[in-house]
Amino acid sequence: MTTRIDGKAYAAKVRESVAGEVAVLKERHGITPGLAVVLVGEDPASQVYVRNKGAQTTETGMLSIEHKLPVDTTQSDLLALIDDLNSDSSVNGILVQLPLPAQIDAEPVINALRLDKDVDGFHIGNVGRLWTGGEGMVPCTPLGCLMLLRDQLGDLTGKRALILGRSNIVGKPMAALLLGENCTVTIAHSRTADLPVRCSEADILIAAVGRPQMVKGDWIKPGATVVDVGINRIEKDGGKTRLVGDVDYDGAQGVAGAITPVPGGVGPMTIACLLHNTVEAACRQNGIDRASLS
Ligand code: GUN
């Protein structure tokens, strides 16, 4: 039997806990955490993400601030907005939705964020803190994967983890987090030699390469825990599309010990962790011990 890891249900629990913390922050400290989301242009997928983020921010009792800028926004206009948000005390977290239009260089924009307002954890200073064991902001998708793994497995010490994918947003920060949990970590990618063999050695397999159903059932170690970060739209018979992950979910049945489905696995955890990070940011900026809120 393969357990289906219900990320949708777990994300609802995280949001509930965040809402409780926000209520205490308001009552006891007079603070309403604020999250500013900046969207440049009209990319349809980004518009959906931003709408969902705004709705869930409000649902948990926080202040949602949206800045929608035209597709021809200049680098200096965007940097000027970041400056304003950095010094706005009602804003505890800032997220610049990626990808940005071609005329904007994302790196200096991300690195212009105040380090303690970078709720995405993409600022070079937060990347450094993650790798050196310091107190930084942790990127939302890897944090969500880690929460699901801890809930499923408890202590991860000594587990062999293979991360398939080396992106700055998922693969690399995931490796840092799992090292911090005392796992033995391998980062693999599309050019790794003997990839099926490497996968089959892993107690924990994180798939984040963006290739539909690439990981086959017989690549998986029997009993392994599989976390599928992929969200790929594929054509079904009859021209309709459906979402699949980077793992062949049906092929993994009866082999994996547990696996996250797509949709309903890692996806809902990303926004839940963004809200979690926004509360963390509000606490740190106001010198409040988060543990005292629950
Ligand atoms: N675009 C897709 N995923 C993300 C994310 O996690 N953060 C930001 N800022 N943009 C994204």
Short mmCIF file of C-alpha atoms and ligand atoms in Angstrom, two decimals:
data_model
loop_
_atom_site.label_atom_id
_atom_site.label_comp_id
_atom_site.label_asym_id
_atom_site.label_seq_id
_atom_site.Cartn_x
_atom_site.Cartn_y
_atom_site.Cartn_z
CA MET A 1 0.00 0.00 0.00
CA THR A 2 1.22 3.46 -0.92
CA THR A 3 0.08 6.34 1.29
CA ARG A 4 -1.23 9.43 -0.49
CA ILE A 5 0.24 12.49 1.25
CA ASP A 6 -2.60 15.02 1.43
CA GLY A 7 -0.90 18.40 0.96
CA LYS A 8 -4.22 20.17 0.55
CA ALA A 9 -5.35 19.08 4.02
CA TYR A 10 -1.97 19.85 5.58
CA ALA A 11 -1.92 23.32 3.97
CA ALA A 12 -5.36 24.00 5.50
CA LYS A 13 -3.90 23.13 8.93
CA VAL A 14 -0.95 25.50 8.37
CA ARG A 15 -3.35 28.31 7.38
CA GLU A 16 -5.48 27.63 10.45
CA SER A 17 -2.43 27.87 12.67
CA VAL A 18 -1.32 31.09 10.92
CA ALA A 19 -4.81 32.58 11.40
CA GLY A 20 -4.58 31.79 15.14
CA GLU A 21 -1.19 33.49 15.39
CA VAL A 22 -2.45 36.53 13.47
CA ALA A 23 -5.41 36.86 15.87
CA VAL A 24 -3.01 36.91 18.84
CA LEU A 25 -0.67 39.39 17.10
CA LYS A 26 -3.66 41.73 16.64
CA GLU A 27 -5.13 41.30 20.11
CA ARG A 28 -1.99 41.30 22.21
CA HIS A 29 0.37 43.45 20.13
CA GLY A 30 -1.90 45.57 17.91
CA ILE A 31 -0.09 44.24 14.81
CA THR A 32 -1.78 43.17 11.58
CA PRO A 33 0.88 41.48 9.41
CA GLY A 34 0.94 42.89 5.86
CA LEU A 35 2.04 41.13 2.69
CA ALA A 36 2.75 43.14 -0.46
CA VAL A 37 2.72 41.27 -3.76
CA VAL A 38 4.12 42.95 -6.86
CA LEU A 39 3.01 41.73 -10.27
CA VAL A 40 4.53 43.21 -13.42
CA GLY A 41 2.63 42.50 -16.63
CA GLU A 42 -0.28 40.18 -17.32
CA ASP A 43 1.08 36.64 -17.45
CA PRO A 44 -2.09 34.55 -16.96
CA ALA A 45 -0.52 31.94 -14.63
CA SER A 46 1.03 34.69 -12.49
CA GLN A 47 -2.31 36.50 -12.29
CA VAL A 48 -3.93 33.32 -10.90
CA TYR A 49 -1.12 32.87 -8.32
CA VAL A 50 -1.33 36.48 -7.22
CA ARG A 51 -5.12 36.32 -6.88
CA ASN A 52 -4.88 33.16 -4.76
CA LYS A 53 -2.15 34.66 -2.59
CA GLY A 54 -4.23 37.79 -1.98
CA ALA A 55 -7.36 35.82 -1.10
CA GLN A 56 -5.56 33.50 1.35
CA THR A 57 -3.69 36.41 2.95
CA THR A 58 -7.00 38.13 3.69
CA GLU A 59 -8.65 34.89 4.85
CA THR A 60 -5.99 34.44 7.53
CA GLY A 61 -6.65 37.96 8.82
CA MET A 62 -3.59 39.65 7.32
CA LEU A 63 -3.39 42.76 5.20
CA SER A 64 -2.96 42.05 1.48
CA ILE A 65 -1.41 44.80 -0.62
CA GLU A 66 -1.27 44.28 -4.37
CA HIS A 67 0.77 46.34 -6.80
CA LYS A 68 -0.02 45.59 -10.43
CA LEU A 69 2.38 47.31 -12.77
CA PRO A 70 2.23 47.55 -16.58
CA VAL A 71 4.26 45.15 -18.70
CA ASP A 72 6.58 48.00 -19.87
CA THR A 73 7.59 49.01 -16.30
CA THR A 74 11.26 49.97 -16.13
CA GLN A 75 13.85 48.56 -13.77
CA SER A 76 14.16 51.89 -11.97
CA ASP A 77 10.37 52.23 -11.51
CA LEU A 78 10.28 48.78 -9.95
CA LEU A 79 13.28 49.54 -7.73
CA ALA A 80 11.57 52.75 -6.59
CA LEU A 81 8.48 50.77 -5.56
CA ILE A 82 10.65 48.25 -3.66
CA ASP A 83 12.27 51.19 -1.83
CA ASP A 84 8.84 52.47 -0.77
CA LEU A 85 7.69 49.02 0.41
CA ASN A 86 10.97 48.47 2.29
CA SER A 87 10.32 51.57 4.38
CA ASP A 88 6.54 51.11 4.77
CA SER A 89 5.93 49.87 8.32
CA SER A 90 2.52 48.34 7.40
CA VAL A 91 4.36 45.95 5.04
CA ASN A 92 6.07 43.00 6.76
CA GLY A 93 6.61 40.83 3.69
CA ILE A 94 7.28 41.63 0.02
CA LEU A 95 6.97 39.18 -2.85
CA VAL A 96 7.88 40.09 -6.43
CA GLN A 97 6.09 37.61 -8.66
CA LEU A 98 8.42 35.84 -11.10
CA PRO A 99 9.01 35.68 -14.00
CA LEU A 100 9.52 39.38 -14.68
CA PRO A 101 9.29 40.86 -18.21
CA ALA A 102 12.47 40.66 -20.32
CA GLN A 103 13.55 44.31 -19.82
CA ILE A 104 13.87 43.75 -16.07
CA ASP A 105 16.84 41.99 -14.50
CA ALA A 106 15.33 39.99 -11.61
CA GLU A 107 18.51 39.60 -9.55
CA PRO A 108 19.08 43.25 -8.52
CA VAL A 109 15.35 43.58 -7.86
CA ILE A 110 15.29 40.61 -5.47
CA ASN A 111 18.50 41.80 -3.80
CA ALA A 112 16.99 45.26 -3.28
CA LEU A 113 14.41 43.77 -0.89
CA ARG A 114 14.95 44.34 2.80
CA LEU A 115 16.37 41.03 3.96
CA ASP A 116 13.80 40.60 6.74
CA LYS A 117 10.89 41.36 4.36
CA ASP A 118 12.02 38.82 1.70
CA VAL A 119 9.31 36.24 2.43
CA ASP A 120 10.32 34.25 -0.68
CA GLY A 121 13.81 33.72 0.74
CA PHE A 122 15.36 34.49 -2.66
CA HIS A 123 17.64 37.39 -1.55
CA ILE A 124 21.31 36.42 -1.71
CA GLY A 125 21.60 37.20 2.01
CA ASN A 126 18.84 34.73 2.86
CA VAL A 127 20.39 32.12 0.54
CA GLY A 128 23.67 32.54 2.46
CA ARG A 129 21.94 32.25 5.82
CA LEU A 130 20.16 29.06 4.74
CA TRP A 131 23.46 27.44 3.73
CA THR A 132 25.34 28.59 6.82
CA GLY A 133 22.66 27.63 9.31
CA GLY A 134 21.69 31.22 10.14
CA GLU A 135 18.24 32.60 10.83
CA GLY A 136 16.90 33.64 7.44
CA MET A 137 13.73 33.35 5.39
CA VAL A 138 13.27 29.89 3.86
CA PRO A 139 11.86 29.57 0.30
CA CYS A 140 8.22 28.53 0.44
CA THR A 141 8.06 25.43 -1.78
CA PRO A 142 11.03 23.62 -0.17
CA LEU A 143 9.72 24.59 3.27
CA GLY A 144 6.35 23.07 2.35
CA CYS A 145 8.06 19.86 1.18
CA LEU A 146 9.99 19.66 4.45
CA MET A 147 6.82 20.11 6.53
CA LEU A 148 5.16 17.23 4.65
CA LEU A 149 8.24 15.01 5.05
CA ARG A 150 8.50 15.69 8.78
CA ASP A 151 4.80 14.99 9.21
CA GLN A 152 5.12 11.72 7.30
CA LEU A 153 8.45 10.45 8.63
CA GLY A 154 9.24 12.31 11.86
CA ASP A 155 13.01 12.54 12.34
CA LEU A 156 14.82 12.50 8.99
CA THR A 157 18.30 11.83 10.43
CA GLY A 158 20.40 9.45 8.37
CA LYS A 159 17.94 9.19 5.46
CA ARG A 160 19.34 9.18 1.97
CA ALA A 161 17.68 11.99 0.04
CA LEU A 162 17.88 12.51 -3.71
CA ILE A 163 16.72 15.81 -5.14
CA LEU A 164 16.04 15.70 -8.85
CA GLY A 165 16.42 19.31 -10.05
CA ARG A 166 18.94 22.05 -9.29
CA SER A 167 16.91 25.28 -9.47
CA ASN A 168 17.54 28.19 -7.12
CA ILE A 169 13.86 28.15 -6.10
CA VAL A 170 13.47 24.46 -5.23
CA GLY A 171 16.39 22.06 -5.74
CA LYS A 172 19.23 23.97 -4.09
CA PRO A 173 17.34 25.29 -1.03
CA MET A 174 15.76 21.83 -0.59
CA ALA A 175 19.28 20.36 -0.39
CA ALA A 176 20.27 22.88 2.29
CA LEU A 177 17.14 22.14 4.33
CA LEU A 178 17.61 18.36 4.18
CA LEU A 179 21.28 18.69 5.13
CA GLY A 180 20.04 20.63 8.14
CA GLU A 181 17.83 17.62 8.98
CA ASN A 182 20.90 15.34 8.92
CA CYS A 183 20.01 13.63 5.66
CA THR A 184 22.67 12.44 3.23
CA VAL A 185 21.84 14.56 0.22
CA THR A 186 22.43 14.09 -3.49
CA ILE A 187 21.38 16.65 -6.08
CA ALA A 188 20.71 15.04 -9.46
CA HIS A 189 19.53 16.63 -12.70
CA SER A 190 18.73 15.91 -16.33
CA ARG A 191 22.40 15.16 -17.08
CA THR A 192 23.12 12.90 -14.11
CA ALA A 193 24.57 9.55 -15.18
CA ASP A 194 22.59 6.42 -14.24
CA LEU A 195 19.68 8.50 -13.00
CA PRO A 196 17.26 5.57 -12.39
CA VAL A 197 19.92 3.84 -10.25
CA ARG A 198 20.63 7.02 -8.26
CA CYS A 199 16.89 7.47 -7.65
CA SER A 200 16.47 3.86 -6.56
CA GLU A 201 19.00 4.40 -3.73
CA ALA A 202 16.96 7.18 -2.11
CA ASP A 203 14.78 6.87 0.99
CA ILE A 204 13.44 10.34 0.14
CA LEU A 205 12.98 11.33 -3.50
CA ILE A 206 12.14 14.93 -4.37
CA ALA A 207 11.24 15.43 -8.02
CA ALA A 208 11.55 19.01 -9.26
CA VAL A 209 12.73 18.93 -12.87
CA GLY A 210 9.60 20.00 -14.72
CA ARG A 211 9.40 16.94 -16.96
CA PRO A 212 6.02 15.23 -17.01
CA GLN A 213 6.00 11.74 -15.44
CA MET A 214 9.75 11.35 -15.93
CA VAL A 215 10.33 9.29 -12.76
CA LYS A 216 9.02 5.77 -13.37
CA GLY A 217 7.76 3.34 -10.77
CA ASP A 218 10.80 1.08 -11.14
CA TRP A 219 13.17 3.99 -10.38
CA ILE A 220 11.74 4.21 -6.87
CA LYS A 221 13.17 2.33 -3.87
CA PRO A 222 10.42 0.17 -2.34
CA GLY A 223 8.98 1.99 0.66
CA ALA A 224 10.57 5.36 -0.24
CA THR A 225 8.80 8.66 0.39
CA VAL A 226 8.28 10.58 -2.84
CA VAL A 227 7.59 14.32 -3.01
CA ASP A 228 6.53 15.49 -6.43
CA VAL A 229 7.05 19.23 -7.00
CA GLY A 230 6.30 19.12 -10.74
CA ILE A 231 3.22 20.78 -12.19
CA ASN A 232 3.00 19.93 -15.88
CA ARG A 233 0.01 20.35 -18.16
CA ILE A 234 -0.30 17.50 -20.67
CA GLU A 235 -2.77 16.75 -23.45
CA LYS A 236 -5.26 13.98 -22.86
CA ASP A 237 -7.14 12.10 -25.55
CA GLY A 238 -9.78 14.39 -26.99
CA GLY A 239 -7.63 17.53 -26.77
CA LYS A 240 -8.34 18.25 -23.09
CA THR A 241 -5.43 18.90 -20.74
CA ARG A 242 -4.66 17.62 -17.26
CA LEU A 243 -2.04 18.31 -14.63
CA VAL A 244 0.63 15.72 -13.88
CA GLY A 245 3.77 15.78 -11.78
CA ASP A 246 7.35 14.79 -12.56
CA VAL A 247 6.60 11.28 -11.23
CA ASP A 248 4.47 8.59 -12.86
CA TYR A 249 1.95 8.55 -10.00
CA ASP A 250 0.18 5.35 -11.08
CA GLY A 251 3.51 3.59 -11.65
CA ALA A 252 4.61 4.55 -8.11
CA GLN A 253 1.61 2.81 -6.54
CA GLY A 254 2.61 -0.31 -4.65
CA VAL A 255 6.30 0.70 -4.77
CA ALA A 256 6.60 4.02 -2.91
CA GLY A 257 5.77 4.02 0.78
CA ALA A 258 4.12 7.40 0.39
CA ILE A 259 3.76 9.98 -2.39
CA THR A 260 2.34 13.46 -2.89
CA PRO A 261 -0.28 13.66 -5.66
CA VAL A 262 -0.44 16.36 -8.36
CA PRO A 263 -2.59 18.36 -7.89
CA GLY A 264 -3.23 18.40 -4.15
CA GLY A 265 0.27 17.66 -2.87
CA VAL A 266 3.06 20.24 -2.71
CA GLY A 267 1.16 22.96 -4.64
CA PRO A 268 -1.16 24.12 -1.82
CA MET A 269 1.76 24.13 0.63
CA THR A 270 3.60 26.93 -1.20
CA ILE A 271 1.07 29.69 -0.41
CA ALA A 272 0.50 28.30 3.10
CA CYS A 273 4.25 28.64 3.72
CA LEU A 274 4.24 32.17 2.30
CA LEU A 275 1.66 33.10 4.94
CA HIS A 276 3.75 31.27 7.57
CA ASN A 277 6.82 33.32 6.49
CA THR A 278 4.88 36.57 6.63
CA VAL A 279 3.98 35.93 10.29
CA GLU A 280 7.63 35.02 10.92
CA ALA A 281 8.71 38.33 9.33
CA ALA A 282 6.21 40.33 11.41
CA CYS A 283 7.44 38.63 14.61
CA ARG A 284 11.12 39.24 13.87
CA GLN A 285 10.56 42.87 12.88
CA ASN A 286 8.75 43.52 16.15
CA GLY A 287 10.98 41.44 18.44
CA ILE A 288 8.16 39.00 19.25
CA ASP A 289 8.87 35.37 20.14
CA ARG A 290 6.66 33.42 17.72
CA ALA A 291 6.25 30.54 20.15
CA SER A 292 4.44 32.91 22.51
CA LEU A 293 1.59 33.26 19.97
CA SER A 294 0.36 29.66 20.16
N1 GUN B 1 6.63 32.31 -9.56
C1 GUN B 1 6.39 30.99 -9.45
N2 GUN B 1 6.62 30.56 -8.18
C2 GUN B 1 7.02 31.64 -7.49
C3 GUN B 1 7.39 31.85 -6.13
O1 GUN B 1 7.42 30.94 -5.30
N3 GUN B 1 7.73 33.13 -5.80
C4 GUN B 1 7.72 34.14 -6.69
N4 GUN B 1 8.08 35.35 -6.27
N5 GUN B 1 7.38 33.98 -7.95
C5 GUN B 1 7.03 32.75 -8.35
#
